[in-house]
PDB file of C-alpha atoms in Angstrom:
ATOM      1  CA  UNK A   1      31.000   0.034   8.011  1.00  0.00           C
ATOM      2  CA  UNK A   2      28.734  -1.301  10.867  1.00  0.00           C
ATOM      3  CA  UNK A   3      28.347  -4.708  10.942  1.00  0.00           C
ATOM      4  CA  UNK A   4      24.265  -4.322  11.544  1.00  0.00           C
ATOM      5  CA  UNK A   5      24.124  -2.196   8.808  1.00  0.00           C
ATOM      6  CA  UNK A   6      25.493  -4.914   6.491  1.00  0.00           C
ATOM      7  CA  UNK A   7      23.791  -7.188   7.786  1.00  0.00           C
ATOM      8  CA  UNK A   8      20.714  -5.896   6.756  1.00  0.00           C
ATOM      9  CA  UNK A   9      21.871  -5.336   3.931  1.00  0.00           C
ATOM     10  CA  UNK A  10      22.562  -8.896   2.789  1.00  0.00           C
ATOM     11  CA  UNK A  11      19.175 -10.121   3.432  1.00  0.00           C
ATOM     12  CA  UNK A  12      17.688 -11.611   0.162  1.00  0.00           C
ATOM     13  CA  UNK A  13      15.227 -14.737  -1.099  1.00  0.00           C
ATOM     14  CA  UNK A  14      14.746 -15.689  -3.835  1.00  0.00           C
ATOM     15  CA  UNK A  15      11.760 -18.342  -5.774  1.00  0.00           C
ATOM     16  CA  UNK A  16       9.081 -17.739  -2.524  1.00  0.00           C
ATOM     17  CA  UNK A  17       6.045 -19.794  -3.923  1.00  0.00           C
ATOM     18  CA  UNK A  18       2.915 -18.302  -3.400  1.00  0.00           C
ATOM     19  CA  UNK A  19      -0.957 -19.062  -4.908  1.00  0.00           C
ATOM     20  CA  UNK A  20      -3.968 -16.722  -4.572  1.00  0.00           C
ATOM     21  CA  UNK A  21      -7.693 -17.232  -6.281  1.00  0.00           C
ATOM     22  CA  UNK A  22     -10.304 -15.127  -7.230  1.00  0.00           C
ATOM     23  CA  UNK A  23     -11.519 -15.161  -3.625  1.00  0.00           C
ATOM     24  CA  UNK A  24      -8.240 -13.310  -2.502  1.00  0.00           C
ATOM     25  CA  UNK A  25      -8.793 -10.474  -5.135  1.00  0.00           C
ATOM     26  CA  UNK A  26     -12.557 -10.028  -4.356  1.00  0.00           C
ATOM     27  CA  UNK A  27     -11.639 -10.007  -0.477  1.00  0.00           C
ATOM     28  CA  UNK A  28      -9.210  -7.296  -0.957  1.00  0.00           C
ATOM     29  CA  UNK A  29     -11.189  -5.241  -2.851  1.00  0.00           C
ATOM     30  CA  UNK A  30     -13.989  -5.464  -0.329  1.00  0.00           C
ATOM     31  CA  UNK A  31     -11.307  -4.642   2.059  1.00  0.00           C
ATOM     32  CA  UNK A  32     -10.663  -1.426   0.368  1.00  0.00           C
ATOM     33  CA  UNK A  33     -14.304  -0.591   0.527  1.00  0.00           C
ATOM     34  CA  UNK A  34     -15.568  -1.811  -3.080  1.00  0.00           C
ATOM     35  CA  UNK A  35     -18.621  -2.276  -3.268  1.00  0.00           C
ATOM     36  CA  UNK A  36     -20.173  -0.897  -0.706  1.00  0.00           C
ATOM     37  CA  UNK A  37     -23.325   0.460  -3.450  1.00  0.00           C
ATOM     38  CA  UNK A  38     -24.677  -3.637  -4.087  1.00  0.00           C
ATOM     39  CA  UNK A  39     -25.932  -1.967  -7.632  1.00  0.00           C
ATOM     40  CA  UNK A  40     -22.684   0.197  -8.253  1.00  0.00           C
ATOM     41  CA  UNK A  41     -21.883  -2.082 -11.652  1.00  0.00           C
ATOM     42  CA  UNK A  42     -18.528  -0.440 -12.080  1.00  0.00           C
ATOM     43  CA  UNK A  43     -17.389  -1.387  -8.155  1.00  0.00           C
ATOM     44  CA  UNK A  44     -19.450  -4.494  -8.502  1.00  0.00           C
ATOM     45  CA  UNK A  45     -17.066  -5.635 -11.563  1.00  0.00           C
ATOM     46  CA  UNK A  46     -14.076  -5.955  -8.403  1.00  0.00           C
ATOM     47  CA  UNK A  47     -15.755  -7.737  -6.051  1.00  0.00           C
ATOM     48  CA  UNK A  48     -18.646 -10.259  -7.743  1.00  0.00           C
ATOM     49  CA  UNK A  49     -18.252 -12.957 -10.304  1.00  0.00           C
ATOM     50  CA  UNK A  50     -21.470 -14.132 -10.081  1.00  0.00           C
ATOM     51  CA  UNK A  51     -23.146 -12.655 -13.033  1.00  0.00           C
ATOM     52  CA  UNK A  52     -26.161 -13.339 -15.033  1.00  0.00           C
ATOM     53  CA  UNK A  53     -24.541 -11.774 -18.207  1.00  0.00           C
ATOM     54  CA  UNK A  54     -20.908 -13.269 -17.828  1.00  0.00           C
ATOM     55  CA  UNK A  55     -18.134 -10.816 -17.767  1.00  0.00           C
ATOM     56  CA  UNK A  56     -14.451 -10.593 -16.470  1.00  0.00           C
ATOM     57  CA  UNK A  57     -13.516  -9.967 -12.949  1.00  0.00           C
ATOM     58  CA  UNK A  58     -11.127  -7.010 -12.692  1.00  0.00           C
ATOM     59  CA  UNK A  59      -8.286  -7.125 -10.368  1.00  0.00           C
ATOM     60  CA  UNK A  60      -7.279  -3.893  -8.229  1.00  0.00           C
ATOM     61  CA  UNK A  61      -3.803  -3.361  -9.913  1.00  0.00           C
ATOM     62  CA  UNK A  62      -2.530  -2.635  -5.850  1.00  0.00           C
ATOM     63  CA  UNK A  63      -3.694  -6.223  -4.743  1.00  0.00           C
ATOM     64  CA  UNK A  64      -0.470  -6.801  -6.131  1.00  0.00           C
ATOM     65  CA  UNK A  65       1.054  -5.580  -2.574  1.00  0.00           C
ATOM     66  CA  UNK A  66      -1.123  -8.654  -0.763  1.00  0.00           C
ATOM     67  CA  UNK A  67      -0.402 -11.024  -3.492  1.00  0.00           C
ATOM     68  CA  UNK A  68       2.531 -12.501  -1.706  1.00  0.00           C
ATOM     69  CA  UNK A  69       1.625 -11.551   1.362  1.00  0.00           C
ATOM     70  CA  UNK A  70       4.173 -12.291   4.303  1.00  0.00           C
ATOM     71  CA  UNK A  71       7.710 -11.976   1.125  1.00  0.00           C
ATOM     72  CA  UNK A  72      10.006 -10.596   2.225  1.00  0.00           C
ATOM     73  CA  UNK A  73      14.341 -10.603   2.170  1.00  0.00           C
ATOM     74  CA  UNK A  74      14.043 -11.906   5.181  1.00  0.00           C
ATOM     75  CA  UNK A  75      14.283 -11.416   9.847  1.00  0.00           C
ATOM     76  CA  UNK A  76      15.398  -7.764  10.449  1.00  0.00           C
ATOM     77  CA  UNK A  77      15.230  -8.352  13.786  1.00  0.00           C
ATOM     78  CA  UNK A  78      13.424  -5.061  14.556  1.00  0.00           C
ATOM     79  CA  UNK A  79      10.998  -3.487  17.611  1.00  0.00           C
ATOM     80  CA  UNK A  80       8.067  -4.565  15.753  1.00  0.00           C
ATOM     81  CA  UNK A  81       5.923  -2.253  18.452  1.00  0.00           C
ATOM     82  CA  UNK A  82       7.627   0.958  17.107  1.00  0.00           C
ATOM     83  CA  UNK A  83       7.262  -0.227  13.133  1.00  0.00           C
ATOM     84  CA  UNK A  84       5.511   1.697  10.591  1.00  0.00           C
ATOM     85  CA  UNK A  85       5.184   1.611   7.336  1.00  0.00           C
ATOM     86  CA  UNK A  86       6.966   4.545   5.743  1.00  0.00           C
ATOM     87  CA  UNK A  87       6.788   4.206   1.502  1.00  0.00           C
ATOM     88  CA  UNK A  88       5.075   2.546  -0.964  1.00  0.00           C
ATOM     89  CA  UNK A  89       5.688   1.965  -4.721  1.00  0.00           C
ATOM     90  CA  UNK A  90       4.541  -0.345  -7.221  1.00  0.00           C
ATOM     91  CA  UNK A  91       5.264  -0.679 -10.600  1.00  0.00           C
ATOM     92  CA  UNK A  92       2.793  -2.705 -12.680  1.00  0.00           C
ATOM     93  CA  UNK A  93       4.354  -4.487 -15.517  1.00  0.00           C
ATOM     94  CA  UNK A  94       1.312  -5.944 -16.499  1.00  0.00           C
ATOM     95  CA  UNK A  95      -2.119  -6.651 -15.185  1.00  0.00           C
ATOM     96  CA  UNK A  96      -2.367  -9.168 -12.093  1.00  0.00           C
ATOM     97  CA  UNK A  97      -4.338 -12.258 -13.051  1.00  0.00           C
ATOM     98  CA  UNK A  98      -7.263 -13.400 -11.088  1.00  0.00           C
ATOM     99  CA  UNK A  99      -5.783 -16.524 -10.201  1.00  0.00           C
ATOM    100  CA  UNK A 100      -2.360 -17.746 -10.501  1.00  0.00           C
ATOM    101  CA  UNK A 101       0.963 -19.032  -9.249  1.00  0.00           C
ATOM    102  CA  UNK A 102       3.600 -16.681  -8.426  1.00  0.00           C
ATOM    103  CA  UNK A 103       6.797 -16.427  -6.970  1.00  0.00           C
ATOM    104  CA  UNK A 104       8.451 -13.621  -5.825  1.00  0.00           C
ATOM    105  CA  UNK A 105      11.860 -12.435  -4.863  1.00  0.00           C
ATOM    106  CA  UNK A 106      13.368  -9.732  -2.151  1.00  0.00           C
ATOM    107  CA  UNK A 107      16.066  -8.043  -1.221  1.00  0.00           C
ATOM    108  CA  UNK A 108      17.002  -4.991   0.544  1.00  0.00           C
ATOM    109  CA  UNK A 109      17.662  -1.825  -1.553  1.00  0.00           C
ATOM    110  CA  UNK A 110      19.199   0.630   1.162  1.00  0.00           C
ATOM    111  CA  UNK A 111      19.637   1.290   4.891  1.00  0.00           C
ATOM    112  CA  UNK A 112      19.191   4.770   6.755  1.00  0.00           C
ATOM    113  CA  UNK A 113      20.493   5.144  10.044  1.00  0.00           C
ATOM    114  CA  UNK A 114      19.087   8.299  11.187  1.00  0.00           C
ATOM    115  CA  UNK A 115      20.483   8.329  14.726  1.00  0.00           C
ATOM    116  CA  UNK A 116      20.286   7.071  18.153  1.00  0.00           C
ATOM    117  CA  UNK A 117      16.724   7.601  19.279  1.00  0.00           C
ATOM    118  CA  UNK A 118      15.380   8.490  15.912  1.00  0.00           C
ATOM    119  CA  UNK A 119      15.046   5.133  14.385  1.00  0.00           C
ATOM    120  CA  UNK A 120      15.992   3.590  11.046  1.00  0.00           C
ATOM    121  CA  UNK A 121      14.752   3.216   7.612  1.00  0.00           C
ATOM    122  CA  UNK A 122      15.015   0.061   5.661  1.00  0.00           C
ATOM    123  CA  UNK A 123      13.711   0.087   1.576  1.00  0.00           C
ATOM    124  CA  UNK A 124      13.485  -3.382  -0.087  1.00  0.00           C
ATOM    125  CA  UNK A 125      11.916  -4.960  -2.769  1.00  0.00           C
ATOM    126  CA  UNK A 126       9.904  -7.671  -3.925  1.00  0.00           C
ATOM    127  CA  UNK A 127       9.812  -8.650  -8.070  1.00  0.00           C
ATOM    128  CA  UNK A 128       6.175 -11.047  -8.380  1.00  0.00           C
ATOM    129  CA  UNK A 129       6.458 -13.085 -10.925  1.00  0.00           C
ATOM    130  CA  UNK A 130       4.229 -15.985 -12.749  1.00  0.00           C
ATOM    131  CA  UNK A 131       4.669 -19.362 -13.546  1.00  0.00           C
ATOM    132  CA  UNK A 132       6.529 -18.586 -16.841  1.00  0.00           C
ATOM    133  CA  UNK A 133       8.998 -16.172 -14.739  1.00  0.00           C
ATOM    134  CA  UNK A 134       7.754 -12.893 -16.258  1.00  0.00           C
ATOM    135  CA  UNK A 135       7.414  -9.825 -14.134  1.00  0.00           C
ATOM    136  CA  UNK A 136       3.880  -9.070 -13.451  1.00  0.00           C
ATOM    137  CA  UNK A 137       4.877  -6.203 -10.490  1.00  0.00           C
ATOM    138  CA  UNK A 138       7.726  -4.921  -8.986  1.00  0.00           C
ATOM    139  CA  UNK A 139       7.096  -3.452  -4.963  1.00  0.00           C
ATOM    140  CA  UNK A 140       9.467  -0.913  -3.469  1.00  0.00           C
ATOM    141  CA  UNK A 141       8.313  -0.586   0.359  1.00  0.00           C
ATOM    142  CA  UNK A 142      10.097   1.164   3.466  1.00  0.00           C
ATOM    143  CA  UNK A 143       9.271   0.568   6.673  1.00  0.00           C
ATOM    144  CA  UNK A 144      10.336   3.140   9.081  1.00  0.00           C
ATOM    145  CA  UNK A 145      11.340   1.264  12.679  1.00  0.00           C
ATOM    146  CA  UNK A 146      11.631   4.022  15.636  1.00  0.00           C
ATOM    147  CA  UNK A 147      12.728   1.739  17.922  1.00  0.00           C
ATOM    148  CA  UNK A 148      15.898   1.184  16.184  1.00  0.00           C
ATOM    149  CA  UNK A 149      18.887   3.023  14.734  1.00  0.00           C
ATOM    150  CA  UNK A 150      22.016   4.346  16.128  1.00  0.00           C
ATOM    151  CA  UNK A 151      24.312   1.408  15.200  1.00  0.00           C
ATOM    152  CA  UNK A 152      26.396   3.541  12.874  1.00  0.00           C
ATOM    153  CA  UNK A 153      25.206   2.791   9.425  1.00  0.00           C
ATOM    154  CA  UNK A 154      26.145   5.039   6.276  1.00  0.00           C
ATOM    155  CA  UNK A 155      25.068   9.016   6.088  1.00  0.00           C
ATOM    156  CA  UNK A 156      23.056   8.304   3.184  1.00  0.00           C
ATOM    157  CA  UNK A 157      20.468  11.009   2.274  1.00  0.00           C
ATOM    158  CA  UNK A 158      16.998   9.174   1.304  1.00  0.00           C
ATOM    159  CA  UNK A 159      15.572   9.845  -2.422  1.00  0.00           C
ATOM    160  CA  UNK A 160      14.154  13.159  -2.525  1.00  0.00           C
ATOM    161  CA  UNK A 161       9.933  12.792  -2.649  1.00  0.00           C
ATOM    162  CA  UNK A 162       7.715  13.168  -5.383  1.00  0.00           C
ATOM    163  CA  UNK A 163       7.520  17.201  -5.957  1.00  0.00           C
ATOM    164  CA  UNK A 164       3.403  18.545  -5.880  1.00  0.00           C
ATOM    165  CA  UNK A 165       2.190  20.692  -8.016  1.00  0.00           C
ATOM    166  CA  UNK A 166       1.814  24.310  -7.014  1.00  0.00           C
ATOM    167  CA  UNK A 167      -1.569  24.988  -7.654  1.00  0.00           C
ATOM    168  CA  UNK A 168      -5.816  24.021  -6.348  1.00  0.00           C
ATOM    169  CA  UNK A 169      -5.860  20.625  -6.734  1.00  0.00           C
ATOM    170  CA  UNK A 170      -7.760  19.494 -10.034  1.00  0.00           C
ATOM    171  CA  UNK A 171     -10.513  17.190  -8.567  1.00  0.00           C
ATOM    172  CA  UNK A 172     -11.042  15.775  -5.225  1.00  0.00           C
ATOM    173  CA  UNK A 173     -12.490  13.216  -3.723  1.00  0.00           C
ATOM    174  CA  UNK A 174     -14.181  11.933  -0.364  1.00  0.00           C
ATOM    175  CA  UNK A 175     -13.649   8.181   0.483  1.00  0.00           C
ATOM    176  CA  UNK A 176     -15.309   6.882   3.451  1.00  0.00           C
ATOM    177  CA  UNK A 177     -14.110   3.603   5.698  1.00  0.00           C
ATOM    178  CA  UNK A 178     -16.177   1.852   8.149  1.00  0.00           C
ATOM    179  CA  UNK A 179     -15.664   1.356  11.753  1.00  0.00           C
ATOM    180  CA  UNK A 180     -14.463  -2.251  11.154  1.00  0.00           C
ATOM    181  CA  UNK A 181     -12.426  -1.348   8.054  1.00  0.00           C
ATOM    182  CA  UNK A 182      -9.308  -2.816   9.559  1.00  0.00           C
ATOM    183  CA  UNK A 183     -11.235  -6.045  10.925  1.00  0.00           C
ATOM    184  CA  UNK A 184     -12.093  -6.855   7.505  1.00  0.00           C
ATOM    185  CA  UNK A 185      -8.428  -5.711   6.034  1.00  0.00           C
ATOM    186  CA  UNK A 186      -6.240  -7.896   8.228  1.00  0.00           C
ATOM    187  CA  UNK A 187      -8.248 -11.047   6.595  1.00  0.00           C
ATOM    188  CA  UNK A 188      -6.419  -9.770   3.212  1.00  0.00           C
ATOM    189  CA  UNK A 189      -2.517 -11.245   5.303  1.00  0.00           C
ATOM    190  CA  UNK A 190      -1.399  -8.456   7.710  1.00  0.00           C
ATOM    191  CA  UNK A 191      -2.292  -9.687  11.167  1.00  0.00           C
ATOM    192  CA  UNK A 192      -0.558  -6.674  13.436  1.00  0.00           C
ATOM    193  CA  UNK A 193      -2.766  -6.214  16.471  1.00  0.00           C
ATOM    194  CA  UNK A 194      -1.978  -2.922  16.479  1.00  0.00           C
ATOM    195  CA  UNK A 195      -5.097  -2.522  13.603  1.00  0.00           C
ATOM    196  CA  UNK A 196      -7.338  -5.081  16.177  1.00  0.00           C
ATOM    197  CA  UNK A 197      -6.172  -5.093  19.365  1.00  0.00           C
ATOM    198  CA  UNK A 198      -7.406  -2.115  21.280  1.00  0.00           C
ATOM    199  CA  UNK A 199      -4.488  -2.656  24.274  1.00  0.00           C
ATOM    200  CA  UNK A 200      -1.766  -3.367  21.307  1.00  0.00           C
ATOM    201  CA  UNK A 201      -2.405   0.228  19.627  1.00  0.00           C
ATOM    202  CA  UNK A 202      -2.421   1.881  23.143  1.00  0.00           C
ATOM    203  CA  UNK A 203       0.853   0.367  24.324  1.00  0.00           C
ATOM    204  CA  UNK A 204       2.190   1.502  20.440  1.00  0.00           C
ATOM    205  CA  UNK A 205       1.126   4.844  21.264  1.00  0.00           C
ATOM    206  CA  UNK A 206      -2.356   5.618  19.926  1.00  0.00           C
ATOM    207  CA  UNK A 207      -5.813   5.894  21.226  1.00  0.00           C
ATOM    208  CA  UNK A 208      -6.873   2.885  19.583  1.00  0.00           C
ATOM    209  CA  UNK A 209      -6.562   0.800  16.554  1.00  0.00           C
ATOM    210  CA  UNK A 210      -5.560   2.530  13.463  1.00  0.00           C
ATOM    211  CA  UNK A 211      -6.338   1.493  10.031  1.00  0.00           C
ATOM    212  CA  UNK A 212      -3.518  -0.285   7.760  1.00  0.00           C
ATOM    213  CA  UNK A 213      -1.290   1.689   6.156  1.00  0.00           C
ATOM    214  CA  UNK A 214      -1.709  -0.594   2.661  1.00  0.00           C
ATOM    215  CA  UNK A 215      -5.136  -0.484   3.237  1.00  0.00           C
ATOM    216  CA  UNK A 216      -4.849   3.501   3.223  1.00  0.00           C
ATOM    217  CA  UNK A 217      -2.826   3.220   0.056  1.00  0.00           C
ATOM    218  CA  UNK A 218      -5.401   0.821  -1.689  1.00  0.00           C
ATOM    219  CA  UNK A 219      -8.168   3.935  -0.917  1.00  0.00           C
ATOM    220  CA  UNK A 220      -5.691   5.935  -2.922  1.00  0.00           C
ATOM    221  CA  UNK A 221      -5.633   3.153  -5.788  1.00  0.00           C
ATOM    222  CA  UNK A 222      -9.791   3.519  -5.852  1.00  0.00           C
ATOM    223  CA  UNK A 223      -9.504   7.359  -6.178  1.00  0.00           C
ATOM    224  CA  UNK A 224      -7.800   7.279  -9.360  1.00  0.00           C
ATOM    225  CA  UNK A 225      -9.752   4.449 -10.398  1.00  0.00           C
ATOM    226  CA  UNK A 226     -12.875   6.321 -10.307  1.00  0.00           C
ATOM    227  CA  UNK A 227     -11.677   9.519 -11.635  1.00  0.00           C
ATOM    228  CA  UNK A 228      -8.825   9.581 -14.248  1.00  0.00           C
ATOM    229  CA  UNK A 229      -8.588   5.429 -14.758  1.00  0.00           C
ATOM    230  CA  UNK A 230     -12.511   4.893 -15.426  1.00  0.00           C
ATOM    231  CA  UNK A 231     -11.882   1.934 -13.524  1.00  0.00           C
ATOM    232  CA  UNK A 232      -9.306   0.398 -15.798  1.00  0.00           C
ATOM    233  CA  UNK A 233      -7.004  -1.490 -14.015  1.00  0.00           C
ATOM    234  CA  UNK A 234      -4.828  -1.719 -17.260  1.00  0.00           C
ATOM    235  CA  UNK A 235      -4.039   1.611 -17.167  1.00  0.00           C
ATOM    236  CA  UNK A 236      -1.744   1.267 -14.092  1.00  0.00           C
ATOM    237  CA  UNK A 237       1.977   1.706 -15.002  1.00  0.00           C
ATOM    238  CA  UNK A 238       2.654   3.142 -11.063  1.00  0.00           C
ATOM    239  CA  UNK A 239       1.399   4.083  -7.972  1.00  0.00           C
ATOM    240  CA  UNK A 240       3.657   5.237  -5.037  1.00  0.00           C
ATOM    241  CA  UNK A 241       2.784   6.912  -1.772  1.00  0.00           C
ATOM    242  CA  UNK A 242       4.328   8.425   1.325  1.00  0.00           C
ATOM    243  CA  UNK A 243       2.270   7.597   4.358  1.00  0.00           C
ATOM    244  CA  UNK A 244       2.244  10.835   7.117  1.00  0.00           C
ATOM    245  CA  UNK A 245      -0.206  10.062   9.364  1.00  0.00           C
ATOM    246  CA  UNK A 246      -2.057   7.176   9.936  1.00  0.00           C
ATOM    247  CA  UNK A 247      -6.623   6.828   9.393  1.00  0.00           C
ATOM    248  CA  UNK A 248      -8.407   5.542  11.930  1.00  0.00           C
ATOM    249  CA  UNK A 249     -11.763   3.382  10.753  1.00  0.00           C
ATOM    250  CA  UNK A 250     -14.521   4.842  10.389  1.00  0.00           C
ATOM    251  CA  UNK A 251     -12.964   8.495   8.957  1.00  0.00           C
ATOM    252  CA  UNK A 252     -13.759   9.748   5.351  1.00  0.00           C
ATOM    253  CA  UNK A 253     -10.174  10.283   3.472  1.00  0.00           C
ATOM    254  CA  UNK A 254     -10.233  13.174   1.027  1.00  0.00           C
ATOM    255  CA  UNK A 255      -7.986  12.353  -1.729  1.00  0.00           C
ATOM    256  CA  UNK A 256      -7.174  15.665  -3.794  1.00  0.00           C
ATOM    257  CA  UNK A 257      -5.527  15.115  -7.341  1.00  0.00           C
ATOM    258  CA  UNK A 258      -3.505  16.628  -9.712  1.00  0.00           C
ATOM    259  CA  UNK A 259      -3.492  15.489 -13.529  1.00  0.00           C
ATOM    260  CA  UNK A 260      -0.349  16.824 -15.484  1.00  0.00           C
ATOM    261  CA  UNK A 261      -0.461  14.516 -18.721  1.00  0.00           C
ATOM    262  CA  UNK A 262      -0.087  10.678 -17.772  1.00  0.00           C
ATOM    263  CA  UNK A 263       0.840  11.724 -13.886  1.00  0.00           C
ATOM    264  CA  UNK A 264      -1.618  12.043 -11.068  1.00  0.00           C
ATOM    265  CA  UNK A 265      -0.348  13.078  -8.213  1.00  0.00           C
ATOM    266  CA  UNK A 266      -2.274  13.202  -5.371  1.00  0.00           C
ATOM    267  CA  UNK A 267      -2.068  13.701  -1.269  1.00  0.00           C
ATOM    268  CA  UNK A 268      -4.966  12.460   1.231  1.00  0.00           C
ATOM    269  CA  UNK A 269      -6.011  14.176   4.394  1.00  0.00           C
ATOM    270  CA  UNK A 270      -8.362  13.341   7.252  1.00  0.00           C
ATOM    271  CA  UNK A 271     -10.599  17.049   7.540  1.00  0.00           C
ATOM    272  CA  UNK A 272     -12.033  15.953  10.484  1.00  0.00           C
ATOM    273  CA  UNK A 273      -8.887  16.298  12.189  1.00  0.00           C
ATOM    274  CA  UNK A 274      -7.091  18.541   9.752  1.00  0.00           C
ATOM    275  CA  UNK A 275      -4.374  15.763   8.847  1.00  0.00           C
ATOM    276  CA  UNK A 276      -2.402  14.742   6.113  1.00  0.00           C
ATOM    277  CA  UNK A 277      -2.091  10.748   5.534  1.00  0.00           C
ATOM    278  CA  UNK A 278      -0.538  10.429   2.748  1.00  0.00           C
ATOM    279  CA  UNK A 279       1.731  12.770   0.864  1.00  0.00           C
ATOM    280  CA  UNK A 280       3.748  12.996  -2.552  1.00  0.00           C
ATOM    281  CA  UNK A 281       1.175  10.206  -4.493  1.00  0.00           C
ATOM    282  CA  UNK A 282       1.649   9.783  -7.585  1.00  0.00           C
ATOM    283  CA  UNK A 283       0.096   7.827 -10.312  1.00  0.00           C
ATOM    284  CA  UNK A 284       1.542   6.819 -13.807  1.00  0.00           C
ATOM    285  CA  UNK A 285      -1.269   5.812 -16.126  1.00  0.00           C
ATOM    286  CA  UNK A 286      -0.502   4.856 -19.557  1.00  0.00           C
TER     287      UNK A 286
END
């Protein structure tokens, strides 16, 4: 066994404190693109507390994957030029509360060395807990790093995606993102130039700055939200992605969705330039 390969896989931590307020959840909703109707009452109920008639704010169940932003099992030493995220998944245990302490606790789940020159993918995970030490979410992430690989880990095949539906999608959806999209994202914790730094992106290897991958995945969140969910946040059990390609602000997303009982699954695509950003979505609602 290569000694990188378990050394990556012994990274762990365990009790990381963390604190958010309602400010964080309305921020990250806005930096999904809530709200962008000021008299859009079901939107409005994610982003404003300020209300004549007093009601609850709601909580976007993915805020859970900024929550604790920055946990993680800890320095993987990797080419963070050539990293991209690769996989999200969240399970939702129950609903995230608008303020609270939580802690949270990480660990790598697998390592796959796919070759010299063809990078490596790492999948870990991060439990978030409150103060009484329930689970509130469980995040499975990988992050696909193509500047690394080749040090002779395991020939481990990765989990086979989410299988789509054969058939016209069932409802679709256009989402649009702003120019600045990104600008206003990175406030919600991730700070990679390469989503603000015009000379960052280029030297990564794209024309510019390209929106975050989370913040692509939060889009997806909204879609169901406003179709099958009726905005409930409650009705989250799971939401898991496979990013493809990455959105650049300022493009509409087209999110097309398939409802088979509880399961939506869903893929997003860019028309304007006839690509797929996200593939094999799929959404557990319960």
């Amino acid at each position: 066994m290569s000694a990188r390969y378990d050394e990556l896989m012994a990274l762990k931590s365990v009790g990381q404190k963390y604190a958010y307020t309602d400010r964080d959840v309305m921020l990250y909703a806005y930096g999904i693109g809530m709200g962008a109707d000021p008299m859009d009452e079901k939107e409005l109920g994610f982003v404003n507390e300020a209300t004549y008639t007093e009601r609850p704010l709601k909580v976007v169940p993915t805020f859970a994957s900024v929550a604790a932003w920055g946990a993680g099992p800890g320095e993987m030493n990797l080419n963070r030029l050539l990293v991209v995220d690769g996989e999200r998944d969240i399970t939702f245990h129950r609903p995230m509360p608008v303020a609270a302490n939580i802690t949270a606790d990480s660990s790598v789940v697998e390592v796959y060395d796919k070759g010299k020159d063809k990078g490596v993918v790492i999948r870990h995970q991060t439990i978030l807990r409150d103060e009484a030490g329930e689970a509130l979410a469980t995040l499975l992430a990988s992050r696909f790093a193509r500047g690394d690989g080749g040090f002779g880990g395991p020939a481990l095949e990765q989990p086979e995606p989410h299988k789509m539906p054969d058939r016209a999608p069932d409802r679709s959806v256009d989402i649009s993102t702003r120019p600045d999209q990104a600008l206003i994202y990175r406030l919600c914790g991730d700070r990679n130039p390469l989503h603000s730094d015009p000379e960052f992106a280029q030297k990564a290897g794209f024309p510019r700055p390209i929106l975050h991958g989370m913040c692509t995945y939060g889009l997806t969140c909204r879609g169901v939200l406003q179709t099958y969910a009726d905005y409930d946040a409650a009705a989250f059990k799971q939401h898991a992605v496979r990013f493809s390609s990455p959105v650049y602000p300022g493009e509409t997303v087209t999110m097309d969705m398939w409802k088979d009982g509880n399961v939506i699954s869903f893929e997003a695509r860019v028309k304007a330039r006839n690509v797929t950003v996200i593939k094999s979505g799929r959404t557990v609602l319960g």
